[in-house]
Amino acid sequence: MNNYENQLVLHENRLEERSYFFEYNSELININNFSREKSAGFKDLSGNWNFKLFEGPEYVIKAFHEKLQEDFTKIKVPSLWQYEGFGKLQYTDEGFPFPIDVPKVPSDTPTALYQRTFVYEKEQGKIIIRFDGVESYFEVYLNGKYIGMSKGSRLQSEFDVTDVINDGENFISIKVLQYSDATYVEDQDMWWASGIFRSVYLLNRKSCIDDIYVKTNKVNDDGLIDLTFKKNTGKLRIEIFDNDQCLVDEVIEESFNYKIKNAKFWNPENPFLYKIKITDLETQRQIYLKRGIIKLEIKDNLMYLNDAYFMLHGVNRHDNDPETGRTVTVERMKKDLKLMKKHNINAVRTAHYPNDPRFYELCDELGILVVAETDLETHGFDNIGNISMISDDPSWENVYIDRIKRHVHNCKNFTSIIIWSMGNESGYGVNFKAMIKACKAIDPIRFVHYEEDRLAEDVDIVSTMYSRVQQMNLFGKYPSEKPRIICEYAHAMGNGPGGLKQYQEIFDKYDCIQGHFIWEWSDHGILKNIDGQKTYLYGGDFGDYPNNYNFCIDGLTFPNQTPSNGLLEYKQVICPIKLKISENKINVESRYWFEKKDIKLMVEVKNNGDVISEKMIDEIQLTPGTQTEVPITDLNLIAGDNTIIVNVIVDENNIGKYSKVIYKKKLVNNPGNIRQVKPIFEDDQFYLNVKVGNTNYLFNKVSGLLEKVMHKDQTIINHGPKLNLWKPNIDNHKQEMDKYWKNNLFDVMQLSKYNFKFTENEVIIDLRLAPPVYDFGYKYRQKYVFNDDGSVDIKISAKKYGTYNEIIPKFGTEWKINKEFQKVSYLGMGPNENYSDSLQTCHYDYFATSVDDLFTNYIFPQDNGNHSGVNSLNLINGDVIIKFTGSEFNFSLWNYSKEMIHQAQHIHELIKDDEITLNIDKLVMGLGSNSWGSEVLDSFQPKMKDYDFAYKLQILEGVEQ
Amino acid sequence: MILINYNEFMREDYYDLSPMNRFKTATTNKEIVQNNVAYNIGDSMVYIWNPQNIMTKNFIAHRKYISAIYVESGEVEVEVAKITNLETVNEYQDITDEEELSTNEYETYILKTNEVLINGLEDGYRITQINGEFVIGRISKDGGVK
């Protein structure tokens, strides 16, 4: 049996796992400027390597490692070779890309050889080669000699090469197999791709220390630091620094304890790190660590950090870059984490594998709590009816234990990690029990999480995924004896997620629910240039089959790290400062967990769109969980029928926005320069033309439609308004689409006219909208009332008929507008797109924008750009304005037809229309997150019912808007 | 509303197969779970053995979750009424999936040992007496994703 199809062989010659640290031997390095690149004997082997991909491991010549091969090409390391143009990419959510035949993998498993030479200045001590990530099985050869092999794609591996490495020229060869027995426990929802995808480097170790374990605690206001070592005989000098101030300087031989009086404790709101310098007095080697002091405990069934209750406002994050996949730079990691901080996120789950160690260093520094998941998922066994197949097979126990031991030992000194997660979606069984026991044996302090320990027999934290809000309510009402988190929810695929506010209400209601993690942080689209246009590809676009299509386009950020509206919504929902605004005061509540905060409020008062007051309110200090009231100008004093809006931005960094409409003035028509005018009706066999001043409304008497609106000599409206129930689908409505709308042919509903008549100022049309095949639909009267002021009231009174009573995508009207009307202003909910269950990032105000800017270019095109609660909408071309007013309607405006948006499956497939599509809707379905999880809540589901809908149209000229 | 013997319930299929099968599993879990604690099996079914404070003055109707009650021992009294016969007392809440209603027209069922009551979305119900051990499940009508 070979090593790559034998789960009983975990490695050959891999060094025992230990914590992540480096030794330094230069006096130029100090506590403020150390980095691993400056460490002793550090040699980064990143760069161009010789490379060749074979169609299977047996195609590889046996003696490949003896010399540099001549027919190799180049590849950069680190990288995933599929992203560099070799082999094939494939995306599956959970299905294995080959037949299940444990522990066998296909004989044509792609196998790569890497080779390079390098020069190394050999020092005294041990020379270690370290791999931070190789997927999934690899063998290392140095100077023609076999060094060892390892598995565990996202776990670190070290080998001792002291006896083999030359002082001077060296030659290294590495064989990497894409699949191995280990693949059966690495079936995470992501692209199948492989290679040396994280750093590989050499380092030198000469001190007496093999491993370090830093533990901390808090006793009243004092912080305890406890250092234990795995070491040989030798004295160590320990120095601990608070910034540059040395707090202690002691020589020890075994372990070290130190109490810092009135210590600064680390928390995500103030991530203070002490610095620790350890010097081996014999070799003068130094080790530098940064460590925050924390205390973790569960008491009364709740988690506490530094004696404070807290909640994890989290996201699940994969390593991802649209050009390099799971090979991510430190800069990219840092940008991700800074974006999280900016959006009030305080926790990340490393779904579903350990990250580059530098990621945790950044979490320590920036203040992000970490649920650190190890590299384990067997989801694909669900397809054969037994997800626990190997989780409950004792012959795999060592694999499970190996993965948690390596993970915990490597990461145990990172402050930000407060929870160890045993993996993801792998059923449950004896191997998890053994794994948890092994984890606790190393680290008895941090909490243990694994979602599929449903009865919470072994874990410290009970967890679910995709539980609906009503279920979370039950979990809160009937709590477990252990704290609870929801480790995945609000699947952020495409437009959405909606319903975050309702979830948060429940999370905030019950103390026992202490964490929530949105799935997921970023889309996994792969950047390509097609026909000169940047676009993102997904499953199936590389000829990969089977695939889970665009299921990997499910993040709060687009692949290029641009926040989606879903992220903005989340930011507001979890804003740590809650405001309640009234006419003369603002109630301010702190939902920070740890720190007393100075809070600044930027308060703006608007009167009919004009800013009449701007003020910064500071000197508000709140401790966690407290609230206060601050006075503002008494808005009761502003007389008259005005729309008064108070907008408040929290903090100079804008951690949240709140708004309140204090008064809303009655809607009146803006007459512009339209004079009082009587409509003139010009009737013939086929058409009725209604002339109102310079504007002609042309009705097709046969179809019953307003076919055209001409202003002077220009066609400004190409048609409308047609009753419409259909919209381009969104990922989060796929189930409704499949269950209700597609089968019932909502996409090809047909209009038919019953009657057409007119009076001296009205056009009255009776119509029917219904799908072919079936006998349900709407029979409705559409009335146009031509008013003396030149405006037109459009009134629809619709009666449903037939047996269909279920959800409809929307109820509204579709218009086609001359494409020159690109400028837009509106009074309604904005500025971001918003839906009935996704409104928290928006407020009611006056906004100016353009049709292009209203469009959200989702990687997988879909319905977007809705604005709700609208009272007024202006489409502007020069001095001509098409104005709609009404009582809280929705609108969306696209330079594309709905059919185009619905059919296109990539950005580059979208082709602009030669007219603008305008939707004015009474009801639009909420978003939900049912691409995987929560259906749209009942209140936000339009149902097939009778509806009346009315709004007003005006054509204005020469009016400032 | 369906009232049925437990053995028959375990043999037959009701509503969406997967969530109801999860409730069947829940009925066998008494020895491994705690009373008055909500547990889930997947994301389509939550159950509670011997919940406290579950008796209500008003009838409760759901729009999303079917309720099922299995009496393992003793008796549980449940009153059931068609929602069309009920008057709203408190409006439907999305976050609880509950609407509170009242009526004087209802049927009373004394669930005995080894009986299962499945209350669909067309009926409101209230538990009025508990004298035994039972499990209540909230079962998604939409199925689940996991």
PDB file of N, CA, C and O in Angstrom, chain A residues 87-122:
ATOM      1  N   GLY A  87      -3.453  21.925 -15.255  1.00  0.00           N
ATOM      2  CA  GLY A  87      -4.519  21.088 -14.722  1.00  0.00           C
ATOM      3  C   GLY A  87      -5.880  21.749 -14.855  1.00  0.00           C
ATOM      4  O   GLY A  87      -6.078  22.666 -15.655  1.00  0.00           O
ATOM      5  N   LYS A  88      -6.826  21.239 -14.074  1.00  0.00           N
ATOM      6  CA  LYS A  88      -8.211  21.705 -14.205  1.00  0.00           C
ATOM      7  C   LYS A  88      -8.756  22.172 -12.874  1.00  0.00           C
ATOM      8  O   LYS A  88      -8.573  21.519 -11.849  1.00  0.00           O
ATOM      9  N   LEU A  89      -9.468  23.280 -12.935  1.00  0.00           N
ATOM     10  CA  LEU A  89     -10.207  23.734 -11.756  1.00  0.00           C
ATOM     11  C   LEU A  89     -11.547  23.025 -11.704  1.00  0.00           C
ATOM     12  O   LEU A  89     -12.154  22.746 -12.740  1.00  0.00           O
ATOM     13  N   GLN A  90     -11.988  22.748 -10.511  1.00  0.00           N
ATOM     14  CA  GLN A  90     -13.333  22.200 -10.345  1.00  0.00           C
ATOM     15  C   GLN A  90     -13.908  22.743  -9.048  1.00  0.00           C
ATOM     16  O   GLN A  90     -13.218  22.818  -8.030  1.00  0.00           O
ATOM     17  N   TYR A  91     -15.198  23.092  -9.118  1.00  0.00           N
ATOM     18  CA  TYR A  91     -15.845  23.563  -7.896  1.00  0.00           C
ATOM     19  C   TYR A  91     -16.995  22.643  -7.516  1.00  0.00           C
ATOM     20  O   TYR A  91     -17.901  22.403  -8.324  1.00  0.00           O
ATOM     21  N   THR A  92     -16.911  22.098  -6.325  1.00  0.00           N
ATOM     22  CA  THR A  92     -18.088  21.432  -5.750  1.00  0.00           C
ATOM     23  C   THR A  92     -18.258  21.926  -4.323  1.00  0.00           C
ATOM     24  O   THR A  92     -17.279  22.256  -3.651  1.00  0.00           O
ATOM     25  N   ASP A  93     -19.502  21.957  -3.921  1.00  0.00           N
ATOM     26  CA  ASP A  93     -19.804  22.333  -2.543  1.00  0.00           C
ATOM     27  C   ASP A  93     -19.371  21.211  -1.604  1.00  0.00           C
ATOM     28  O   ASP A  93     -18.611  21.431  -0.659  1.00  0.00           O
ATOM     29  N   GLU A  94     -19.860  20.014  -1.896  1.00  0.00           N
ATOM     30  CA  GLU A  94     -19.516  18.936  -0.977  1.00  0.00           C
ATOM     31  C   GLU A  94     -19.204  17.610  -1.668  1.00  0.00           C
ATOM     32  O   GLU A  94     -18.688  16.704  -1.028  1.00  0.00           O
ATOM     33  N   GLY A  95     -19.496  17.482  -2.930  1.00  0.00           N
ATOM     34  CA  GLY A  95     -19.264  16.200  -3.597  1.00  0.00           C
ATOM     35  C   GLY A  95     -17.798  15.973  -3.913  1.00  0.00           C
ATOM     36  O   GLY A  95     -17.108  16.875  -4.387  1.00  0.00           O
ATOM     37  N   PHE A  96     -17.320  14.767  -3.641  1.00  0.00           N
ATOM     38  CA  PHE A  96     -15.947  14.442  -4.036  1.00  0.00           C
ATOM     39  C   PHE A  96     -15.861  14.439  -5.569  1.00  0.00           C
ATOM     40  O   PHE A  96     -16.793  13.989  -6.236  1.00  0.00           O
ATOM     41  N   PRO A  97     -14.755  14.879  -6.110  1.00  0.00           N
ATOM     42  CA  PRO A  97     -14.647  14.948  -7.565  1.00  0.00           C
ATOM     43  C   PRO A  97     -14.253  13.620  -8.201  1.00  0.00           C
ATOM     44  O   PRO A  97     -13.900  13.570  -9.378  1.00  0.00           O
ATOM     45  N   PHE A  98     -14.269  12.571  -7.402  1.00  0.00           N
ATOM     46  CA  PHE A  98     -13.920  11.239  -7.918  1.00  0.00           C
ATOM     47  C   PHE A  98     -14.766  10.218  -7.171  1.00  0.00           C
ATOM     48  O   PHE A  98     -15.386  10.540  -6.145  1.00  0.00           O
ATOM     49  N   PRO A  99     -14.791   8.964  -7.646  1.00  0.00           N
ATOM     50  CA  PRO A  99     -15.617   7.953  -6.965  1.00  0.00           C
ATOM     51  C   PRO A  99     -15.124   7.711  -5.540  1.00  0.00           C
ATOM     52  O   PRO A  99     -13.913   7.690  -5.286  1.00  0.00           O
ATOM     53  N   ILE A 100     -16.073   7.542  -4.629  1.00  0.00           N
ATOM     54  CA  ILE A 100     -15.712   7.250  -3.242  1.00  0.00           C
ATOM     55  C   ILE A 100     -15.240   5.803  -3.169  1.00  0.00           C
ATOM     56  O   ILE A 100     -15.963   4.876  -3.544  1.00  0.00           O
ATOM     57  N   ASP A 101     -14.017   5.631  -2.700  1.00  0.00           N
ATOM     58  CA  ASP A 101     -13.402   4.296  -2.635  1.00  0.00           C
ATOM     59  C   ASP A 101     -12.317   4.379  -1.568  1.00  0.00           C
ATOM     60  O   ASP A 101     -11.127   4.238  -1.843  1.00  0.00           O
ATOM     61  N   VAL A 102     -12.760   4.640  -0.343  1.00  0.00           N
ATOM     62  CA  VAL A 102     -11.842   4.954   0.764  1.00  0.00           C
ATOM     63  C   VAL A 102     -10.841   3.822   1.008  1.00  0.00           C
ATOM     64  O   VAL A 102     -11.256   2.664   1.083  1.00  0.00           O
ATOM     65  N   PRO A 103      -9.576   4.075   1.157  1.00  0.00           N
ATOM     66  CA  PRO A 103      -8.868   5.357   1.083  1.00  0.00           C
ATOM     67  C   PRO A 103      -8.250   5.612  -0.288  1.00  0.00           C
ATOM     68  O   PRO A 103      -7.330   6.419  -0.402  1.00  0.00           O
ATOM     69  N   LYS A 104      -8.743   4.910  -1.295  1.00  0.00           N
ATOM     70  CA  LYS A 104      -8.133   5.019  -2.633  1.00  0.00           C
ATOM     71  C   LYS A 104      -8.505   6.329  -3.316  1.00  0.00           C
ATOM     72  O   LYS A 104      -9.602   6.871  -3.101  1.00  0.00           O
ATOM     73  N   VAL A 105      -7.621   6.795  -4.143  1.00  0.00           N
ATOM     74  CA  VAL A 105      -7.912   7.940  -5.013  1.00  0.00           C
ATOM     75  C   VAL A 105      -7.613   7.505  -6.444  1.00  0.00           C
ATOM     76  O   VAL A 105      -6.961   6.484  -6.673  1.00  0.00           O
ATOM     77  N   PRO A 106      -8.086   8.243  -7.425  1.00  0.00           N
ATOM     78  CA  PRO A 106      -7.921   7.792  -8.807  1.00  0.00           C
ATOM     79  C   PRO A 106      -6.448   7.628  -9.203  1.00  0.00           C
ATOM     80  O   PRO A 106      -5.576   8.378  -8.739  1.00  0.00           O
ATOM     81  N   SER A 107      -6.224   6.671 -10.096  1.00  0.00           N
ATOM     82  CA  SER A 107      -4.849   6.474 -10.566  1.00  0.00           C
ATOM     83  C   SER A 107      -4.383   7.666 -11.402  1.00  0.00           C
ATOM     84  O   SER A 107      -3.191   7.877 -11.574  1.00  0.00           O
ATOM     85  N   ASP A 108      -5.339   8.436 -11.891  1.00  0.00           N
ATOM     86  CA  ASP A 108      -4.944   9.619 -12.666  1.00  0.00           C
ATOM     87  C   ASP A 108      -4.972  10.893 -11.816  1.00  0.00           C
ATOM     88  O   ASP A 108      -5.212  11.989 -12.324  1.00  0.00           O
ATOM     89  N   THR A 109      -4.762  10.721 -10.532  1.00  0.00           N
ATOM     90  CA  THR A 109      -4.647  11.898  -9.653  1.00  0.00           C
ATOM     91  C   THR A 109      -3.526  12.817 -10.151  1.00  0.00           C
ATOM     92  O   THR A 109      -2.363  12.386 -10.251  1.00  0.00           O
ATOM     93  N   PRO A 110      -3.867  14.059 -10.476  1.00  0.00           N
ATOM     94  CA  PRO A 110      -2.824  14.971 -10.958  1.00  0.00           C
ATOM     95  C   PRO A 110      -1.660  15.060  -9.964  1.00  0.00           C
ATOM     96  O   PRO A 110      -1.864  15.206  -8.760  1.00  0.00           O
ATOM     97  N   THR A 111      -0.475  14.959 -10.509  1.00  0.00           N
ATOM     98  CA  THR A 111       0.727  14.915  -9.665  1.00  0.00           C
ATOM     99  C   THR A 111       1.758  15.874 -10.242  1.00  0.00           C
ATOM    100  O   THR A 111       2.047  15.842 -11.432  1.00  0.00           O
ATOM    101  N   ALA A 112       2.273  16.720  -9.379  1.00  0.00           N
ATOM    102  CA  ALA A 112       3.201  17.748  -9.849  1.00  0.00           C
ATOM    103  C   ALA A 112       4.578  17.542  -9.238  1.00  0.00           C
ATOM    104  O   ALA A 112       4.709  17.105  -8.092  1.00  0.00           O
ATOM    105  N   LEU A 113       5.570  17.877 -10.021  1.00  0.00           N
ATOM    106  CA  LEU A 113       6.939  17.912  -9.514  1.00  0.00           C
ATOM    107  C   LEU A 113       7.418  19.363  -9.525  1.00  0.00           C
ATOM    108  O   LEU A 113       7.216  20.093 -10.493  1.00  0.00           O
ATOM    109  N   TYR A 114       8.015  19.736  -8.413  1.00  0.00           N
ATOM    110  CA  TYR A 114       8.609  21.065  -8.277  1.00  0.00           C
ATOM    111  C   TYR A 114      10.102  20.882  -8.046  1.00  0.00           C
ATOM    112  O   TYR A 114      10.501  20.026  -7.257  1.00  0.00           O
ATOM    113  N   GLN A 115      10.899  21.693  -8.686  1.00  0.00           N
ATOM    114  CA  GLN A 115      12.344  21.641  -8.447  1.00  0.00           C
ATOM    115  C   GLN A 115      12.934  23.051  -8.487  1.00  0.00           C
ATOM    116  O   GLN A 115      12.445  23.912  -9.217  1.00  0.00           O
ATOM    117  N   ARG A 116      13.964  23.237  -7.703  1.00  0.00           N
ATOM    118  CA  ARG A 116      14.719  24.486  -7.818  1.00  0.00           C
ATOM    119  C   ARG A 116      16.065  24.306  -7.112  1.00  0.00           C
ATOM    120  O   ARG A 116      16.261  23.378  -6.323  1.00  0.00           O
ATOM    121  N   THR A 117      16.950  25.217  -7.392  1.00  0.00           N
ATOM    122  CA  THR A 117      18.206  25.280  -6.643  1.00  0.00           C
ATOM    123  C   THR A 117      18.191  26.543  -5.791  1.00  0.00           C
ATOM    124  O   THR A 117      17.455  27.486  -6.078  1.00  0.00           O
ATOM    125  N   PHE A 118      18.991  26.528  -4.774  1.00  0.00           N
ATOM    126  CA  PHE A 118      19.110  27.730  -3.950  1.00  0.00           C
ATOM    127  C   PHE A 118      20.434  27.682  -3.200  1.00  0.00           C
ATOM    128  O   PHE A 118      21.008  26.613  -2.983  1.00  0.00           O
ATOM    129  N   VAL A 119      20.859  28.861  -2.829  1.00  0.00           N
ATOM    130  CA  VAL A 119      22.104  28.972  -2.058  1.00  0.00           C
ATOM    131  C   VAL A 119      21.740  29.225  -0.600  1.00  0.00           C
ATOM    132  O   VAL A 119      20.865  30.056  -0.307  1.00  0.00           O
ATOM    133  N   TYR A 120      22.417  28.516   0.278  1.00  0.00           N
ATOM    134  CA  TYR A 120      22.100  28.678   1.709  1.00  0.00           C
ATOM    135  C   TYR A 120      23.384  28.826   2.504  1.00  0.00           C
ATOM    136  O   TYR A 120      24.345  28.077   2.291  1.00  0.00           O
ATOM    137  N   GLU A 121      23.372  29.813   3.367  1.00  0.00           N
ATOM    138  CA  GLU A 121      24.514  29.989   4.276  1.00  0.00           C
ATOM    139  C   GLU A 121      24.232  29.221   5.547  1.00  0.00           C
ATOM    140  O   GLU A 121      23.386  29.619   6.347  1.00  0.00           O
ATOM    141  N   LYS A 122      24.917  28.136   5.688  1.00  0.00           N
ATOM    142  CA  LYS A 122      24.606  27.235   6.796  1.00  0.00           C
ATOM    143  C   LYS A 122      25.221  27.763   8.084  1.00  0.00           C
ATOM    144  O   LYS A 122      26.382  28.151   8.116  1.00  0.00           O
TER     145      LYS A 122
END
